[in-house]
PDB file of C-alpha atoms in Angstrom:
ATOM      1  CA  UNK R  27     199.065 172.055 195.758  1.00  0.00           C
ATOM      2  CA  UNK R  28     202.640 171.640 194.716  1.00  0.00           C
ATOM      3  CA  UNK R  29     205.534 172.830 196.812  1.00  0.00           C
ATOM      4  CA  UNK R  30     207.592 175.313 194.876  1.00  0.00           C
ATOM      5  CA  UNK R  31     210.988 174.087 195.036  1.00  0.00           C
ATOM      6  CA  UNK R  32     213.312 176.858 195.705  1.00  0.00           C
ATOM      7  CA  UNK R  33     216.355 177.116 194.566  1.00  0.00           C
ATOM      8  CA  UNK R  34     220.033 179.500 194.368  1.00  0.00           C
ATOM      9  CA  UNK R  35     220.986 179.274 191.011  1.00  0.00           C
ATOM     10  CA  UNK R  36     224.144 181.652 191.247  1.00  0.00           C
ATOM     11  CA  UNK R  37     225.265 179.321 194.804  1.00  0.00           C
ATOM     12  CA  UNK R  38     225.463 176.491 192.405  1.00  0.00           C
ATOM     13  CA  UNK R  39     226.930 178.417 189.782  1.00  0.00           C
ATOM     14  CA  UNK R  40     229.527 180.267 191.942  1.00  0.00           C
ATOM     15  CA  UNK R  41     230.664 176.553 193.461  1.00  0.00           C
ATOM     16  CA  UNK R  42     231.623 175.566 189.787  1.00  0.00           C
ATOM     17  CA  UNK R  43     232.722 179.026 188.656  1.00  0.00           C
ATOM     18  CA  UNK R  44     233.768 181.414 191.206  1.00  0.00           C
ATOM     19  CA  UNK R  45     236.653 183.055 190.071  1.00  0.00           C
ATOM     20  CA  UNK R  46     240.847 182.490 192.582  1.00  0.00           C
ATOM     21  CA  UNK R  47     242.755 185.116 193.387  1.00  0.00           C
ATOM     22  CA  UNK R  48     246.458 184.679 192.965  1.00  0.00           C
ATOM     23  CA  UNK R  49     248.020 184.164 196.395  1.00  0.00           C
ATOM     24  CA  UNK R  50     252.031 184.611 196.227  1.00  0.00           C
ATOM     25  CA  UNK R  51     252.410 182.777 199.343  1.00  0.00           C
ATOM     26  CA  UNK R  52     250.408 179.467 198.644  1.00  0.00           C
ATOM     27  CA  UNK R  53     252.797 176.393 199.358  1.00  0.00           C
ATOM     28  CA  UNK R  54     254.074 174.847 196.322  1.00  0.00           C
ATOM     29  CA  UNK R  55     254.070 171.355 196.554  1.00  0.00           C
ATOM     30  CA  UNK R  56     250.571 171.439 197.431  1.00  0.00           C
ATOM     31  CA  UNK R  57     249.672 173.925 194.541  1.00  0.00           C
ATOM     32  CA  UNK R  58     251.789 171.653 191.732  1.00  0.00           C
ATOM     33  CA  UNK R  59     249.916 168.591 193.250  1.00  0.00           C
ATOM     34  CA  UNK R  60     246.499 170.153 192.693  1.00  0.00           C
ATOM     35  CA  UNK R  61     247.518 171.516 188.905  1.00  0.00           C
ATOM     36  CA  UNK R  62     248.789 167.879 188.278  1.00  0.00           C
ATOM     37  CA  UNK R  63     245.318 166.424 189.850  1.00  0.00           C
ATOM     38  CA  UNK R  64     243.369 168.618 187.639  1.00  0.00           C
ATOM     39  CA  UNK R  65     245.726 168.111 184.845  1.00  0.00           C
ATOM     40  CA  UNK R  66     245.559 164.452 185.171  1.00  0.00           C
ATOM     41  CA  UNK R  67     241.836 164.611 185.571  1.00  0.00           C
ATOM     42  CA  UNK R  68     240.139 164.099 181.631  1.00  0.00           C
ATOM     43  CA  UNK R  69     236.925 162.773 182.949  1.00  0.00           C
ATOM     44  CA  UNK R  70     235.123 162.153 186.523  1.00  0.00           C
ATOM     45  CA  UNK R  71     231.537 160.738 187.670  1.00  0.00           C
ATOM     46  CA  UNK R  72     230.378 160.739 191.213  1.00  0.00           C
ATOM     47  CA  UNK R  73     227.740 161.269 193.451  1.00  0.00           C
ATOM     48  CA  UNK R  74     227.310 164.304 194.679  1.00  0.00           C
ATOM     49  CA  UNK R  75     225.159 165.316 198.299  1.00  0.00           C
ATOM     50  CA  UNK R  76     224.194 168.862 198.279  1.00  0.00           C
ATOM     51  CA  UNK R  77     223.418 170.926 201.608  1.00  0.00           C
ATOM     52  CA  UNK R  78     222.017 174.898 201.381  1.00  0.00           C
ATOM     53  CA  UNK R  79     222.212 177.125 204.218  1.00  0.00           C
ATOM     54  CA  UNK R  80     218.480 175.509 205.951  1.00  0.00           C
ATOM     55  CA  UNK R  81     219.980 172.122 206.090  1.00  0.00           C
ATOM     56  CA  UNK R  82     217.652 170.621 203.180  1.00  0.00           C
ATOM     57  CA  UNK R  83     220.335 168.157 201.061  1.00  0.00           C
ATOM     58  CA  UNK R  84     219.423 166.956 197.270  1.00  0.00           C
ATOM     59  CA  UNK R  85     221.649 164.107 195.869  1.00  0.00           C
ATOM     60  CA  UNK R  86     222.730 163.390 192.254  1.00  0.00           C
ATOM     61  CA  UNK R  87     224.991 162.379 190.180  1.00  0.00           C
ATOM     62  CA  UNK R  88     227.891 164.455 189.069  1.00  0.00           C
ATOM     63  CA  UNK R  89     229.245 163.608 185.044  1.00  0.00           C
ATOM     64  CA  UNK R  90     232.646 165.929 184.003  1.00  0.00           C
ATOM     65  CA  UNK R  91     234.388 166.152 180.969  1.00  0.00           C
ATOM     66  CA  UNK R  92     237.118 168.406 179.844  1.00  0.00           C
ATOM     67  CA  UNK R  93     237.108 170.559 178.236  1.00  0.00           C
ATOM     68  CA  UNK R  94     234.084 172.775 179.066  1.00  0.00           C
ATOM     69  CA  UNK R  95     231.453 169.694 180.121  1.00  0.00           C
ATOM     70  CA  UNK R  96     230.035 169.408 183.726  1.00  0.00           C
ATOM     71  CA  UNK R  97     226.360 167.727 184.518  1.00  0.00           C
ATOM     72  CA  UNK R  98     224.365 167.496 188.021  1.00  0.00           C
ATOM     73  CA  UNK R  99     221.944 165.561 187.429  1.00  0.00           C
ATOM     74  CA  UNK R 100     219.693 165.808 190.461  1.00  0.00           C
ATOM     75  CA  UNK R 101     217.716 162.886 191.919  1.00  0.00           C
ATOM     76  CA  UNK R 102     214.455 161.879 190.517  1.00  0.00           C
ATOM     77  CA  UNK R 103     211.720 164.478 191.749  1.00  0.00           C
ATOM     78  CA  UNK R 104     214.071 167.682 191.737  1.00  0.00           C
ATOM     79  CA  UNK R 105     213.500 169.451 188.533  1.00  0.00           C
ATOM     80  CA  UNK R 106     216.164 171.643 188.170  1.00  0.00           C
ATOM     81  CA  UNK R 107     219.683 170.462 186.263  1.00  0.00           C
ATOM     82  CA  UNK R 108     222.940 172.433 186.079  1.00  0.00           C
ATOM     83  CA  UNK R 109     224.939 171.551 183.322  1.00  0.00           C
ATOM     84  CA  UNK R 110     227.581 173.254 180.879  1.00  0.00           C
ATOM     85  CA  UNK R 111     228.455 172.095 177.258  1.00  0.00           C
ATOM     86  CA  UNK R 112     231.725 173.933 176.863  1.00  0.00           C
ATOM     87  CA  UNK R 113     230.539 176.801 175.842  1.00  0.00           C
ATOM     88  CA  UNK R 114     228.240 178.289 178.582  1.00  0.00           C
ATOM     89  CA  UNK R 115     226.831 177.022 181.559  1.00  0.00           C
ATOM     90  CA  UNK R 116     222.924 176.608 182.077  1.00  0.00           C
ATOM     91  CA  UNK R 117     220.555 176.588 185.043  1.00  0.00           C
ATOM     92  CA  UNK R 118     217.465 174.851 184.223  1.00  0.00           C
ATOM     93  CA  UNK R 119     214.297 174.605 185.557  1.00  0.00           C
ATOM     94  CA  UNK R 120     211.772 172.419 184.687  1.00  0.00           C
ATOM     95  CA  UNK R 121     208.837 173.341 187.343  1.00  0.00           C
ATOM     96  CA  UNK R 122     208.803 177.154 186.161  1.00  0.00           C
ATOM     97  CA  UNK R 123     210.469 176.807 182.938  1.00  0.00           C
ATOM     98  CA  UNK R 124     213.304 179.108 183.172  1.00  0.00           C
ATOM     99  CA  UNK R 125     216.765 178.728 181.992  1.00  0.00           C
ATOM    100  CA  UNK R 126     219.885 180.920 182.910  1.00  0.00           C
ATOM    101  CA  UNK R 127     222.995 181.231 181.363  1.00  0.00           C
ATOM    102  CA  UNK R 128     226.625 181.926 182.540  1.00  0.00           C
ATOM    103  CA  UNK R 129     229.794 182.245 179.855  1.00  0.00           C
ATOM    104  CA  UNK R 130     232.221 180.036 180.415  1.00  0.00           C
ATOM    105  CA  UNK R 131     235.158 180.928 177.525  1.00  0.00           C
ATOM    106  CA  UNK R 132     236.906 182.959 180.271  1.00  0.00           C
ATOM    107  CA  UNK R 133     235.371 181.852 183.346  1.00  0.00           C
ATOM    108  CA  UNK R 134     237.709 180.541 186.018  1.00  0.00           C
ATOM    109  CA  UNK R 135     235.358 177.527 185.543  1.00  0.00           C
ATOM    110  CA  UNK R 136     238.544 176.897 183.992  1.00  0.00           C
ATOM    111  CA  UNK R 137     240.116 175.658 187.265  1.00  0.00           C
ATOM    112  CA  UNK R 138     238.023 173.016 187.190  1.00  0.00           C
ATOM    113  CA  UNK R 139     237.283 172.027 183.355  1.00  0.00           C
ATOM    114  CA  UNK R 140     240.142 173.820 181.554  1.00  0.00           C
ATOM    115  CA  UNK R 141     243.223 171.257 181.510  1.00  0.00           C
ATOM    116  CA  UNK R 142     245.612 174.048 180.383  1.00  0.00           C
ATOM    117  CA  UNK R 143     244.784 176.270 183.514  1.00  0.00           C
ATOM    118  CA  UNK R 144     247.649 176.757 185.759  1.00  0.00           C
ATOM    119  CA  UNK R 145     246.132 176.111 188.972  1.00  0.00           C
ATOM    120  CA  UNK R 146     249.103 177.966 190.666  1.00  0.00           C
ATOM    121  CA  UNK R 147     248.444 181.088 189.795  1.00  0.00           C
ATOM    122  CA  UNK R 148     244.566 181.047 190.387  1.00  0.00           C
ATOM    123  CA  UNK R 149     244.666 179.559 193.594  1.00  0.00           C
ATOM    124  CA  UNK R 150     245.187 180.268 197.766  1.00  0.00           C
ATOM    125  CA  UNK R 151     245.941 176.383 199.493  1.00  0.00           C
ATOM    126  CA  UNK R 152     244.774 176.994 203.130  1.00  0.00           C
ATOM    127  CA  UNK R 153     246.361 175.711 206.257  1.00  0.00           C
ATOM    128  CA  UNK R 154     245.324 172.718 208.036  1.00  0.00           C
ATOM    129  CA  UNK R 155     245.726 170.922 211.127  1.00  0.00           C
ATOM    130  CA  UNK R 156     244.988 167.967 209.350  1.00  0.00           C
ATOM    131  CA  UNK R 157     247.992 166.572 206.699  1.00  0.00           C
ATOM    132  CA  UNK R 158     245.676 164.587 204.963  1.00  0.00           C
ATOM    133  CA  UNK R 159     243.446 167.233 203.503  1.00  0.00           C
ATOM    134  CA  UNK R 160     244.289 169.975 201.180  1.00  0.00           C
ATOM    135  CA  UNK R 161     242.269 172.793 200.878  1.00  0.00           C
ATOM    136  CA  UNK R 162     241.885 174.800 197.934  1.00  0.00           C
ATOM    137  CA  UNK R 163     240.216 178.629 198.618  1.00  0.00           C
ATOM    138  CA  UNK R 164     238.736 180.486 195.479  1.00  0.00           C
ATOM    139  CA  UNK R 165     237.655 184.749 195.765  1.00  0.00           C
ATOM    140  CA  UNK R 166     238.483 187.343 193.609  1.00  0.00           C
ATOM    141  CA  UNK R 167     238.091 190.577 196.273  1.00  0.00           C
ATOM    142  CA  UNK R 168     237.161 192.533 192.717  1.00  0.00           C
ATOM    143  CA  UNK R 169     234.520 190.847 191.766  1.00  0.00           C
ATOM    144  CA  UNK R 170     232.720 190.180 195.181  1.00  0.00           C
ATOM    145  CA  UNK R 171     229.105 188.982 193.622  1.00  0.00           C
ATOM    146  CA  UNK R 172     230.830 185.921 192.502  1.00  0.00           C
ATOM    147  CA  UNK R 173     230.965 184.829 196.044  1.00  0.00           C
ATOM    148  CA  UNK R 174     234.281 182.690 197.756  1.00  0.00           C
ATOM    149  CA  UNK R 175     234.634 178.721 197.053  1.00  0.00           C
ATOM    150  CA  UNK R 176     236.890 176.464 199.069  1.00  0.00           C
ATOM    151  CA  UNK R 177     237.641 173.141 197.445  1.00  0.00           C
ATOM    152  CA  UNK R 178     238.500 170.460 199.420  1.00  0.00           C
ATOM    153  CA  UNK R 179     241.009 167.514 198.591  1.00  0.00           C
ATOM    154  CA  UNK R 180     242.179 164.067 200.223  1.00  0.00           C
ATOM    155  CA  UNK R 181     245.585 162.618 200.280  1.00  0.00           C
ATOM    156  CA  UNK R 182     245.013 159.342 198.741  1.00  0.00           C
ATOM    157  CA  UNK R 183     247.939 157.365 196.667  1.00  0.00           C
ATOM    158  CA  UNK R 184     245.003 155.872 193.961  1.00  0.00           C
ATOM    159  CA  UNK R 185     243.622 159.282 192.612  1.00  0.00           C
ATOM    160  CA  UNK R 186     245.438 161.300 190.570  1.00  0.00           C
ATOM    161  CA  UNK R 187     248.490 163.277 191.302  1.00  0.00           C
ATOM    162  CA  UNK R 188     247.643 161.382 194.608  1.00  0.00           C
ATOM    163  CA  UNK R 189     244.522 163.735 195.546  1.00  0.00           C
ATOM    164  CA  UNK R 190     241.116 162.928 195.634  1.00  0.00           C
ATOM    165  CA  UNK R 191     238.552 165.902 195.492  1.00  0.00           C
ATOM    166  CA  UNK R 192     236.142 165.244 198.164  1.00  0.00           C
ATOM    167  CA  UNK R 193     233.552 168.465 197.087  1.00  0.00           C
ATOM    168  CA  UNK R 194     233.289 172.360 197.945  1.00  0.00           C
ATOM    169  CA  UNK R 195     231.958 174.843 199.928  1.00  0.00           C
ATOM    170  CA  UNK R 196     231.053 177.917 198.663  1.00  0.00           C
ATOM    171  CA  UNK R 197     229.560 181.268 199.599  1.00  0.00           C
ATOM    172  CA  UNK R 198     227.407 183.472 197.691  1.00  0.00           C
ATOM    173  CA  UNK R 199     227.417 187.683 198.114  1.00  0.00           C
ATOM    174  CA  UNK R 200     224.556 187.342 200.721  1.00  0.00           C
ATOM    175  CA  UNK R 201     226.624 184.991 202.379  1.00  0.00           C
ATOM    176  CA  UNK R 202     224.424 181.882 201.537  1.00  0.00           C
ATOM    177  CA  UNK R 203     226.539 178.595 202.064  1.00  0.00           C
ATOM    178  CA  UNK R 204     225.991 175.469 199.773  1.00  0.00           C
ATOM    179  CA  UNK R 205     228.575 172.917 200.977  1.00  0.00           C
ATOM    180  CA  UNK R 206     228.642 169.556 198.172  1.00  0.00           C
ATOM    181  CA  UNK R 207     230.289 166.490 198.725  1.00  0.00           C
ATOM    182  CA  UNK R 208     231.390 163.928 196.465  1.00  0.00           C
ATOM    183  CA  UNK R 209     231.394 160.231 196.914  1.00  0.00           C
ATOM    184  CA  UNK R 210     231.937 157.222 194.676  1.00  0.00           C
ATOM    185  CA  UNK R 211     234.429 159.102 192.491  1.00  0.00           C
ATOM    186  CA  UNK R 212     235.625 157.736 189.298  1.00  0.00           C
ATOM    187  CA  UNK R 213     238.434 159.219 187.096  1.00  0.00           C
ATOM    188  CA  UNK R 214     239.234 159.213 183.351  1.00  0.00           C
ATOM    189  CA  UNK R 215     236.348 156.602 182.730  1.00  0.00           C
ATOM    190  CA  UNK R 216     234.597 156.705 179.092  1.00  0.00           C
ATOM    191  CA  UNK R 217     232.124 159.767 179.464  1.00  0.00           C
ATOM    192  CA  UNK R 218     230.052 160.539 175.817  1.00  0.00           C
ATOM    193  CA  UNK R 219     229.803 164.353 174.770  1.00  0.00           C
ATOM    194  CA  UNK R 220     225.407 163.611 174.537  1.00  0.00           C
ATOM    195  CA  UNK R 221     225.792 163.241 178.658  1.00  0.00           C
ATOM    196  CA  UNK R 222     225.887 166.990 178.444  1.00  0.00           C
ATOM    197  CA  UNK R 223     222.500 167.608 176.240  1.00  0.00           C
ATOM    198  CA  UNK R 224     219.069 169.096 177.551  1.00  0.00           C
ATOM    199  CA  UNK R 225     216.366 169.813 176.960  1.00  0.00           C
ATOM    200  CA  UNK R 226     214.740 173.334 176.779  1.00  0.00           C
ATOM    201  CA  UNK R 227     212.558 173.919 179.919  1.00  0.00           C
ATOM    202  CA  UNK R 228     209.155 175.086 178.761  1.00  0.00           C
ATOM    203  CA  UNK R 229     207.342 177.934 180.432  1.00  0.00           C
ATOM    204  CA  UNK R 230     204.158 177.264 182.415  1.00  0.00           C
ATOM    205  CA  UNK R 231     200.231 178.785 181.313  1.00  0.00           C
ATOM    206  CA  UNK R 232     198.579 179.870 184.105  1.00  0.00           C
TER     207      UNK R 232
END
């Protein structure tokens, strides 16, 4: 008998596209270094380690492309994908064959995969003790079911705008936590628009 893999579709959806509040007291250098980051940002590939509120983790590899394009590819065995092709954002999954869609065209996805979006006035940077990290908190207190994301950046001269996004943490409505972190990043390297096809999950006859 096969283990039914069981997994939060909206957690992973509400770590890409939970929507900011506008916080008027957010410091501004930080804020104007994380809109030139995510300006500066075109493409970005990395490895991504996934952890849900029971401690299970899945790996993958993470493939973005702006506008619109974002891929987790999960590691061989897991068969679910998330991926969006610039238009809407899809939750597949293979084992049941289900697929879910999100809108993206005015998503605050945008923060993320919309180059034109001005960070500053979508986003809440919260304090640290440490002055290496930045951290980034997304919630919109009207639209609750999208959950609260906190993005989480490192001071580092080589990445862009001098930040390097280390992954997220993010909260669901029923307060279910999926925390991703990103290693092996790579920035504005050659990414094709086919890295963002899939294919269409087929349903299951019982």
């Amino acid at each position: 008998m096969k283990r039914r893999l069981t997994i939060r579709p909206l957690a992973l959806a509400v770590a890409l596209a939970a929507p900011v509040a506008l916080h008027a007291q957010a410091p501004q250098n930080d804020l104007a270094s994380v809109q030139r980051h995510l300006s500066a940002t075109q493409t970005m590939t990395a490895d991504f380690s996934q952890t849900d509120r029971n401690g299970r983790v899945l790996t993958g590899q993470l493939t973005l492309k702006k506008p619109g394009k974002i891929r987790f590819q999960y590691q061989k065995g897991v068969p679910i994908l998330l991926v969006s092709d610039g238009k809407s954002l899809y939750f597949l999954d293979y084992q049941v064959g289900q697929k879910q869609r999100w809108p993206i065209g005015n998503s605050p996805l945008g923060i993320l995969l919309n180059p034109e979006r001005d960070a500053s006035k979508y986003a809440r940077v919260v304090p640290s003790n440490d002055p290496r990290i930045v951290s980034v908190e997304a919630y919109d207190p009207k639209r609750p079911e999208y959950g609260r994301i906190t993005m989480v950046f490192a001071r580092q001269p080589s990445a862009p705008a001098g930040l390097m996004l280390q992954g997220w943490v993010a909260l669901d409505a029923q307060a279910n936590r999926t925390t991703v972190r990103l290693t092996n990043q790579r920035f504005n390297v050659p990414v094709a628009d086919n890295a963002f096809r899939f294919n269409e999950p087929r349903r299951t006859r019982r």
